[in-house]
Short mmCIF file of C-alpha atoms and ligand atoms in Angstrom, two decimals:
data_model
loop_
_atom_site.label_atom_id
_atom_site.label_comp_id
_atom_site.label_asym_id
_atom_site.label_seq_id
_atom_site.Cartn_x
_atom_site.Cartn_y
_atom_site.Cartn_z
CA UNK X 1 34.16 31.64 33.64
CA UNK X 2 36.80 29.18 32.45
CA UNK X 3 36.55 25.47 33.18
CA UNK X 4 39.45 23.02 33.04
CA UNK X 5 41.07 23.18 29.61
CA UNK X 6 40.57 19.50 28.92
CA UNK X 7 36.75 19.88 29.01
CA UNK X 8 36.88 21.77 25.71
CA UNK X 9 37.56 18.52 23.85
CA UNK X 10 35.02 16.46 25.83
CA UNK X 11 31.26 15.96 25.69
CA UNK X 12 28.63 14.89 28.21
CA UNK X 13 27.90 11.14 28.14
CA UNK X 14 25.34 10.31 25.46
CA UNK X 15 23.14 7.53 26.83
CA UNK X 16 21.27 4.98 24.72
CA UNK X 17 17.92 6.24 23.37
CA UNK X 18 15.19 6.44 25.97
CA UNK X 19 12.10 4.27 25.43
CA UNK X 20 9.51 7.07 25.73
CA UNK X 21 11.48 9.25 23.33
CA UNK X 22 11.45 6.58 20.63
CA UNK X 23 7.78 5.69 21.16
CA UNK X 24 6.77 9.29 20.43
CA UNK X 25 9.15 9.83 17.57
CA UNK X 26 8.14 6.72 15.63
CA UNK X 27 4.58 6.42 16.86
CA UNK X 28 5.14 2.92 18.22
CA UNK X 29 3.38 1.41 21.22
CA UNK X 30 6.01 -1.13 22.08
CA UNK X 31 9.75 -0.69 22.33
CA UNK X 32 12.34 -3.35 23.06
CA UNK X 33 15.50 -1.83 24.52
CA UNK X 34 18.60 -3.95 23.96
CA UNK X 35 21.07 -1.08 24.21
CA UNK X 36 22.42 -0.79 27.73
CA UNK X 37 23.00 -4.36 28.89
CA UNK X 38 20.21 -4.14 31.45
CA UNK X 39 18.57 -7.32 32.70
CA UNK X 40 15.47 -8.03 30.55
CA UNK X 41 14.10 -10.22 33.34
CA UNK X 42 13.94 -7.26 35.70
CA UNK X 43 14.99 -7.77 39.31
CA UNK X 44 14.22 -10.02 42.24
CA UNK X 45 10.57 -10.38 43.31
CA UNK X 46 11.85 -10.33 46.87
CA UNK X 47 13.04 -6.76 46.31
CA UNK X 48 9.65 -5.90 44.79
CA UNK X 49 7.82 -7.33 47.78
CA UNK X 50 10.01 -5.45 50.23
CA UNK X 51 9.72 -2.08 48.46
CA UNK X 52 6.71 -0.63 50.35
CA UNK X 53 8.57 -1.15 53.61
CA UNK X 54 11.71 0.47 52.17
CA UNK X 55 10.05 3.79 51.41
CA UNK X 56 10.12 5.08 54.96
CA UNK X 57 12.43 7.59 56.63
CA UNK X 58 13.55 9.41 53.52
CA UNK X 59 14.17 12.45 55.74
CA UNK X 60 17.22 10.73 57.20
CA UNK X 61 20.62 10.51 55.53
CA UNK X 62 21.65 7.01 54.51
CA UNK X 63 24.28 5.10 56.43
CA UNK X 64 27.36 6.46 54.68
CA UNK X 65 29.35 3.40 55.73
CA UNK X 66 26.65 1.03 54.39
CA UNK X 67 27.37 -1.14 57.41
CA UNK X 68 24.81 -3.90 56.79
CA UNK X 69 25.46 -4.28 53.07
CA UNK X 70 29.18 -4.13 53.84
CA UNK X 71 28.91 -6.93 56.36
CA UNK X 72 26.90 -9.09 53.98
CA UNK X 73 29.35 -8.62 51.10
CA UNK X 74 32.38 -9.15 53.33
CA UNK X 75 30.90 -12.53 54.30
CA UNK X 76 29.97 -13.43 50.74
CA UNK X 77 33.47 -12.74 49.45
CA UNK X 78 35.38 -13.85 52.60
CA UNK X 79 37.11 -10.48 52.91
CA UNK X 80 37.53 -7.89 55.65
CA UNK X 81 34.78 -5.26 55.88
CA UNK X 82 37.25 -2.45 55.32
CA UNK X 83 38.29 -3.83 51.97
CA UNK X 84 35.06 -2.47 50.44
CA UNK X 85 34.22 0.88 48.89
CA UNK X 86 30.69 1.61 47.67
CA UNK X 87 29.65 3.85 44.83
CA UNK X 88 26.60 5.32 43.14
CA UNK X 89 27.05 2.54 40.61
CA UNK X 90 30.51 1.17 39.88
CA UNK X 91 30.71 4.18 37.55
CA UNK X 92 31.29 6.29 40.60
CA UNK X 93 33.97 3.95 41.92
CA UNK X 94 35.78 4.50 38.60
CA UNK X 95 35.63 8.24 39.23
CA UNK X 96 36.77 7.79 42.85
CA UNK X 97 39.79 5.80 41.68
CA UNK X 98 40.69 8.51 39.15
CA UNK X 99 40.34 11.25 41.75
CA UNK X 100 42.48 9.28 44.20
CA UNK X 101 45.37 8.30 41.91
CA UNK X 102 45.45 10.50 38.80
CA UNK X 103 46.65 14.07 38.29
CA UNK X 104 48.57 16.02 35.63
CA UNK X 105 51.91 14.34 34.89
CA UNK X 106 50.55 10.84 35.49
CA UNK X 107 49.22 8.40 32.92
CA UNK X 108 46.75 5.54 32.82
CA UNK X 109 46.43 2.60 30.44
CA UNK X 110 43.21 1.26 28.93
CA UNK X 111 42.16 -0.99 26.07
CA UNK X 112 40.58 0.41 22.90
CA UNK X 113 37.65 0.10 22.65
CA UNK X 114 36.61 -0.41 26.25
CA UNK X 115 34.20 1.09 28.78
CA UNK X 116 34.45 4.85 28.11
CA UNK X 117 34.26 6.05 31.72
CA UNK X 118 37.90 5.17 32.50
CA UNK X 119 39.19 7.60 29.89
CA UNK X 120 36.54 10.21 30.58
CA UNK X 121 37.29 10.47 34.29
CA UNK X 122 41.06 10.17 33.82
CA UNK X 123 41.07 13.12 31.39
CA UNK X 124 39.13 15.26 33.84
CA UNK X 125 41.91 14.64 36.39
CA UNK X 126 44.46 15.86 33.87
CA UNK X 127 46.09 12.47 33.32
CA UNK X 128 47.35 11.17 29.97
CA UNK X 129 45.45 8.15 28.63
CA UNK X 130 47.31 5.45 26.72
CA UNK X 131 44.91 3.37 24.63
CA UNK X 132 46.07 -0.07 23.55
CA UNK X 133 44.06 -1.61 20.68
CA UNK X 134 42.27 -4.88 21.40
CA UNK X 135 43.32 -7.98 19.51
CA UNK X 136 40.26 -9.67 18.05
CA UNK X 137 38.18 -8.26 20.91
CA UNK X 138 40.64 -9.30 23.64
CA UNK X 139 42.94 -7.11 25.72
CA UNK X 140 46.51 -7.10 24.39
CA UNK X 141 48.03 -7.62 27.83
CA UNK X 142 51.59 -7.83 26.54
CA UNK X 143 51.31 -4.41 24.87
CA UNK X 144 49.60 -3.00 27.95
CA UNK X 145 52.51 -4.17 30.12
CA UNK X 146 54.98 -2.62 27.69
CA UNK X 147 53.13 0.70 27.87
CA UNK X 148 53.71 1.00 31.61
CA UNK X 149 56.30 3.63 32.53
CA UNK X 150 57.43 5.49 35.64
CA UNK X 151 54.39 7.82 35.49
CA UNK X 152 51.78 5.06 35.08
CA UNK X 153 49.43 4.98 38.06
CA UNK X 154 46.46 2.87 36.98
CA UNK X 155 45.76 0.14 34.40
CA UNK X 156 42.13 -0.73 33.61
CA UNK X 157 41.14 -4.27 32.65
CA UNK X 158 37.49 -4.68 31.75
CA UNK X 159 36.52 -8.34 31.80
CA UNK X 160 34.30 -9.36 30.13
CA UNK X 161 35.18 -6.29 28.08
CA UNK X 162 32.48 -3.81 27.18
CA UNK X 163 31.74 -3.57 24.21
CA UNK X 164 33.27 -6.82 22.93
CA UNK X 165 32.32 -9.29 25.69
CA UNK X 166 35.74 -11.00 25.65
CA UNK X 167 37.02 -12.40 28.95
CA UNK X 168 40.55 -12.30 30.35
CA UNK X 169 41.41 -15.86 31.40
CA UNK X 170 42.78 -16.79 34.79
CA UNK X 171 46.15 -17.63 33.29
CA UNK X 172 46.38 -14.34 31.35
CA UNK X 173 45.45 -12.27 34.38
CA UNK X 174 48.01 -14.08 36.55
CA UNK X 175 50.65 -13.40 33.89
CA UNK X 176 49.68 -9.74 33.82
CA UNK X 177 49.75 -9.37 37.60
CA UNK X 178 53.08 -11.17 37.92
CA UNK X 179 54.67 -8.81 35.40
CA UNK X 180 53.03 -5.56 36.44
CA UNK X 181 55.03 -3.40 38.88
CA UNK X 182 53.27 -3.45 42.23
CA UNK X 183 53.20 0.35 42.49
CA UNK X 184 50.76 0.39 39.55
CA UNK X 185 47.10 -0.06 40.50
CA UNK X 186 45.31 -2.67 38.38
CA UNK X 187 41.54 -2.19 38.24
CA UNK X 188 39.60 -5.23 37.06
CA UNK X 189 36.07 -4.17 36.16
CA UNK X 190 33.80 -7.20 36.46
CA UNK X 191 30.42 -5.58 35.73
CA UNK X 192 29.35 -8.77 33.89
CA UNK X 193 30.96 -11.29 36.24
CA UNK X 194 27.71 -13.14 36.97
CA UNK X 195 27.21 -14.03 33.29
CA UNK X 196 30.58 -15.73 32.83
CA UNK X 197 30.31 -19.48 32.24
CA UNK X 198 33.80 -20.60 31.19
CA UNK X 199 35.78 -22.56 33.74
CA UNK X 200 39.06 -20.62 33.47
CA UNK X 201 37.66 -17.29 34.66
CA UNK X 202 39.79 -15.62 37.34
CA UNK X 203 38.49 -15.18 40.88
CA UNK X 204 40.03 -11.75 41.29
CA UNK X 205 38.57 -10.90 44.69
CA UNK X 206 40.25 -13.97 46.14
CA UNK X 207 43.61 -12.94 44.71
CA UNK X 208 43.67 -9.46 46.30
CA UNK X 209 45.46 -11.00 49.30
CA UNK X 210 48.21 -12.04 46.87
CA UNK X 211 48.28 -8.88 44.72
CA UNK X 212 47.94 -5.81 46.92
CA UNK X 213 47.74 -3.51 43.85
CA UNK X 214 44.54 -5.15 42.56
CA UNK X 215 41.06 -3.62 42.72
CA UNK X 216 37.93 -5.50 41.61
CA UNK X 217 34.77 -3.64 40.61
CA UNK X 218 31.31 -5.21 40.80
CA UNK X 219 27.83 -3.81 40.31
CA UNK X 220 24.16 -4.46 41.05
CA UNK X 221 23.22 -2.82 37.75
CA UNK X 222 23.56 -5.71 35.35
CA UNK X 223 22.68 -9.30 36.36
CA UNK X 224 20.98 -8.15 39.59
CA UNK X 225 18.79 -5.80 37.54
CA UNK X 226 19.06 -2.76 39.81
CA UNK X 227 20.61 -0.22 37.41
CA UNK X 228 18.05 2.41 38.37
CA UNK X 229 19.03 2.30 42.04
CA UNK X 230 22.75 3.02 41.40
CA UNK X 231 24.86 0.81 43.59
CA UNK X 232 28.19 -0.83 42.88
CA UNK X 233 31.39 -1.48 44.80
CA UNK X 234 35.10 -1.99 44.69
CA UNK X 235 37.15 -4.53 46.62
CA UNK X 236 40.81 -3.79 47.36
CA UNK X 237 43.42 -4.16 50.07
CA UNK X 238 42.44 -2.30 53.24
CA UNK X 239 45.10 0.36 52.54
CA UNK X 240 43.79 1.13 49.08
CA UNK X 241 40.14 0.92 50.14
CA UNK X 242 40.95 3.41 52.89
CA UNK X 243 42.38 5.88 50.36
CA UNK X 244 39.32 5.46 48.12
CA UNK X 245 37.02 6.02 51.08
CA UNK X 246 38.74 9.35 51.78
CA UNK X 247 37.89 10.52 48.27
CA UNK X 248 34.35 9.09 48.28
CA UNK X 249 31.45 11.43 49.05
CA UNK X 250 30.00 10.74 52.50
CA UNK X 251 26.45 9.69 51.48
CA UNK X 252 26.97 8.38 47.96
CA UNK X 253 24.67 5.35 48.07
CA UNK X 254 21.02 5.73 49.07
CA UNK X 255 19.23 3.92 51.87
CA UNK X 256 16.88 2.22 49.43
CA UNK X 257 19.71 1.10 47.16
CA UNK X 258 21.64 -0.41 50.07
CA UNK X 259 18.58 -2.29 51.30
CA UNK X 260 17.52 -3.50 47.86
CA UNK X 261 21.06 -4.72 47.18
CA UNK X 262 21.00 -6.76 50.39
CA UNK X 263 17.75 -8.46 49.44
CA UNK X 264 18.95 -9.01 45.87
CA UNK X 265 22.09 -10.74 47.13
CA UNK X 266 19.96 -13.25 49.05
CA UNK X 267 17.82 -14.15 46.06
CA UNK X 268 20.27 -16.43 44.34
CA UNK X 269 17.38 -18.13 42.56
CA UNK X 270 16.45 -15.00 40.59
CA UNK X 271 20.09 -14.37 39.70
CA UNK X 272 20.77 -17.91 38.52
CA UNK X 273 17.53 -18.07 36.58
CA UNK X 274 18.10 -14.86 34.65
CA UNK X 275 21.73 -15.76 33.98
CA UNK X 276 20.70 -19.20 32.70
CA UNK X 277 18.04 -17.77 30.40
CA UNK X 278 20.43 -15.13 29.10
CA UNK X 279 23.13 -17.69 28.37
CA UNK X 280 20.59 -19.89 26.57
CA UNK X 281 19.20 -17.00 24.51
CA UNK X 282 22.71 -15.83 23.66
CA UNK X 283 23.56 -19.27 22.30
CA UNK X 284 20.45 -19.23 20.10
CA UNK X 285 21.39 -15.77 18.85
CA UNK X 286 24.95 -16.84 18.04
CA UNK X 287 23.64 -19.83 16.09
CA UNK X 288 21.43 -17.43 14.13
CA UNK X 289 24.41 -15.14 13.41
CA UNK X 290 26.46 -18.11 12.22
CA UNK X 291 23.69 -19.16 9.86
CA UNK X 292 23.28 -15.63 8.54
CA UNK X 293 27.04 -15.36 8.04
CA UNK X 294 27.69 -12.47 10.41
CA UNK X 295 30.87 -12.36 12.49
CA UNK X 296 30.95 -11.39 16.16
CA UNK X 297 33.34 -11.33 19.10
CA UNK X 298 33.42 -14.11 21.71
CA UNK X 299 31.16 -13.00 24.53
CA UNK X 300 31.03 -14.07 28.16
CA UNK X 301 28.63 -11.22 28.92
CA UNK X 302 24.91 -10.55 28.36
CA UNK X 303 25.56 -8.80 25.05
CA UNK X 304 27.13 -9.58 21.71
CA UNK X 305 29.13 -7.27 19.48
CA UNK X 306 28.19 -8.04 15.89
CA UNK X 307 30.38 -7.01 12.95
CA UNK X 308 28.43 -5.65 9.97
CA UNK X 309 28.81 -5.06 6.23
CA UNK X 310 27.32 -1.57 6.89
CA UNK X 311 27.71 1.04 9.61
CA UNK X 312 26.24 0.41 13.01
CA UNK X 313 24.41 3.73 12.75
CA UNK X 314 22.56 2.55 9.65
CA UNK X 315 21.33 -0.66 11.28
CA UNK X 316 20.51 1.25 14.45
CA UNK X 317 18.31 3.72 12.55
CA UNK X 318 16.56 0.91 10.70
CA UNK X 319 15.78 -1.10 13.84
CA UNK X 320 14.60 2.02 15.63
CA UNK X 321 11.75 2.37 13.13
CA UNK X 322 10.77 -1.22 14.01
CA UNK X 323 10.78 -0.59 17.74
CA UNK X 324 14.17 -2.03 18.70
CA UNK X 325 16.86 0.06 20.37
CA UNK X 326 20.38 -1.35 20.07
CA UNK X 327 23.77 0.34 20.50
CA UNK X 328 25.63 1.46 17.41
CA UNK X 329 29.36 0.77 17.45
CA UNK X 330 29.97 4.32 16.22
CA UNK X 331 30.16 5.85 19.69
CA UNK X 332 31.94 2.76 20.99
CA UNK X 333 34.95 3.11 18.70
CA UNK X 334 33.91 0.43 16.20
CA UNK X 335 31.75 2.04 13.48
CA UNK X 336 30.97 -1.10 11.47
CA UNK X 337 29.24 -2.98 14.23
CA UNK X 338 26.54 -2.97 16.86
CA UNK X 339 26.33 -4.11 20.44
CA UNK X 340 23.15 -5.99 21.20
CA UNK X 341 22.00 -6.90 24.70
CA UNK X 342 20.53 -10.40 24.95
CA UNK X 343 16.80 -10.09 25.68
CA UNK X 344 13.74 -12.33 26.05
CA UNK X 345 13.60 -15.24 23.65
CA UNK X 346 10.51 -13.97 21.81
CA UNK X 347 12.03 -10.49 21.38
CA UNK X 348 15.27 -11.99 20.12
CA UNK X 349 13.29 -14.03 17.55
CA UNK X 350 11.62 -10.87 16.28
CA UNK X 351 14.95 -9.11 16.15
CA UNK X 352 16.50 -12.02 14.27
CA UNK X 353 13.76 -11.84 11.63
CA UNK X 354 14.39 -8.12 11.20
CA UNK X 355 18.15 -8.64 10.98
CA UNK X 356 17.69 -11.42 8.48
CA UNK X 357 15.41 -9.39 6.20
CA UNK X 358 17.55 -6.26 6.32
CA UNK X 359 21.06 -7.72 6.24
CA UNK X 360 20.72 -10.88 4.12
CA UNK X 361 20.83 -9.03 0.75
CA UNK X 362 23.77 -6.92 1.95
CA UNK X 363 25.74 -9.95 3.11
CA UNK X 364 25.18 -11.68 -0.23
CA UNK X 365 26.43 -8.58 -2.01
CA UNK X 366 29.43 -8.42 0.31
CA UNK X 367 30.39 -12.02 -0.42
CA UNK X 368 30.01 -11.87 -4.20
C1 PLP P 1 27.54 -1.04 32.99
C2 PLP P 1 28.97 -0.98 33.33
C3 PLP P 1 29.44 -0.36 34.49
C4 PLP P 1 28.62 0.60 35.26
O1 PLP P 1 27.77 0.08 36.09
P1 PLP P 1 27.07 0.95 37.21
O2 PLP P 1 27.34 0.13 38.41
O3 PLP P 1 25.65 1.00 36.80
O4 PLP P 1 27.68 2.30 37.30
C5 PLP P 1 30.77 -0.45 34.82
N1 PLP P 1 31.63 -1.08 34.01
C6 PLP P 1 31.23 -1.64 32.87
C7 PLP P 1 32.22 -2.30 32.02
C8 PLP P 1 29.89 -1.59 32.48
O5 PLP P 1 29.54 -2.12 31.33
#
């Protein structure tokens, strides 16, 4: 049996270490996972309360159109219902976009490093991937525009960018859109949208009426805390959403995920509260990094990418033995760094003490 040729040079996605795995391996009874940008404050109590009532009728297929969730989101964003496409996480919407627009002979443009699923899914479709290095953690939009040619079908803008956390400003995005040919699809992945606090952030969903080649991706996995339920969505013009819905599998979001997402959307208190605490804890962490003398990228997300005097793998291994799981930059295309999700204040304090004890002597050596 021979699979597609391109698979020979690819590997299955390697997720962050699982909590139970680490507990056993290091004989620890408590693990703090700050590796996958999940919400440390969990998810809405309203969802929790509603759960027993949501576990009925599993014998029935879900509503493949997600009519109720669709209606709620259309209202929230002031868009038409048929501008939405749902996915088993926004991950799946990325795949749907690749399957809809990419094939051998086409190319797609991404930043480097950025969220790996754009490249992964594009390669599977046989497309060529042009990777444009970030500039100090930010997308180099000028170079990305220059890379566009007659075979370019899709450009991916991840903002805030994973793994750096840097945001594309309203002005920069407008410049990009005004200079990008309108037969090139521009996908703006806003998985961390809810955490953004700066005032010049773009409202991309509102500008889809102006730029018909724009697609915005959002998810319930991060600030809403529902990563385990797998639900995300894309917003596009009705024409593009229609194409994506042709490619989409008919029952790709579950009944329970649709219902939980609807309740989560209503609980603005939970969302605001966890965003506020995350932003506060991030600020404390950045102050700590400044004092320690470690550099990092600007972050408008719920994680910080820290630059190190050693490899990310080395720090990762050390913290693992102390019960902290973080993400090494090695797999993220930035070996001398780590990406750390902002957690509870007490956990961050413990982490800071560990970082201080382990890195302080190395930083002093580095500076002398
Ligand atoms: C986490 C993440 C996603 C995936 O989210 P799901 O909705 O859980 O699939 C998409 N894009 C970026 C940039 C992410 O960091």
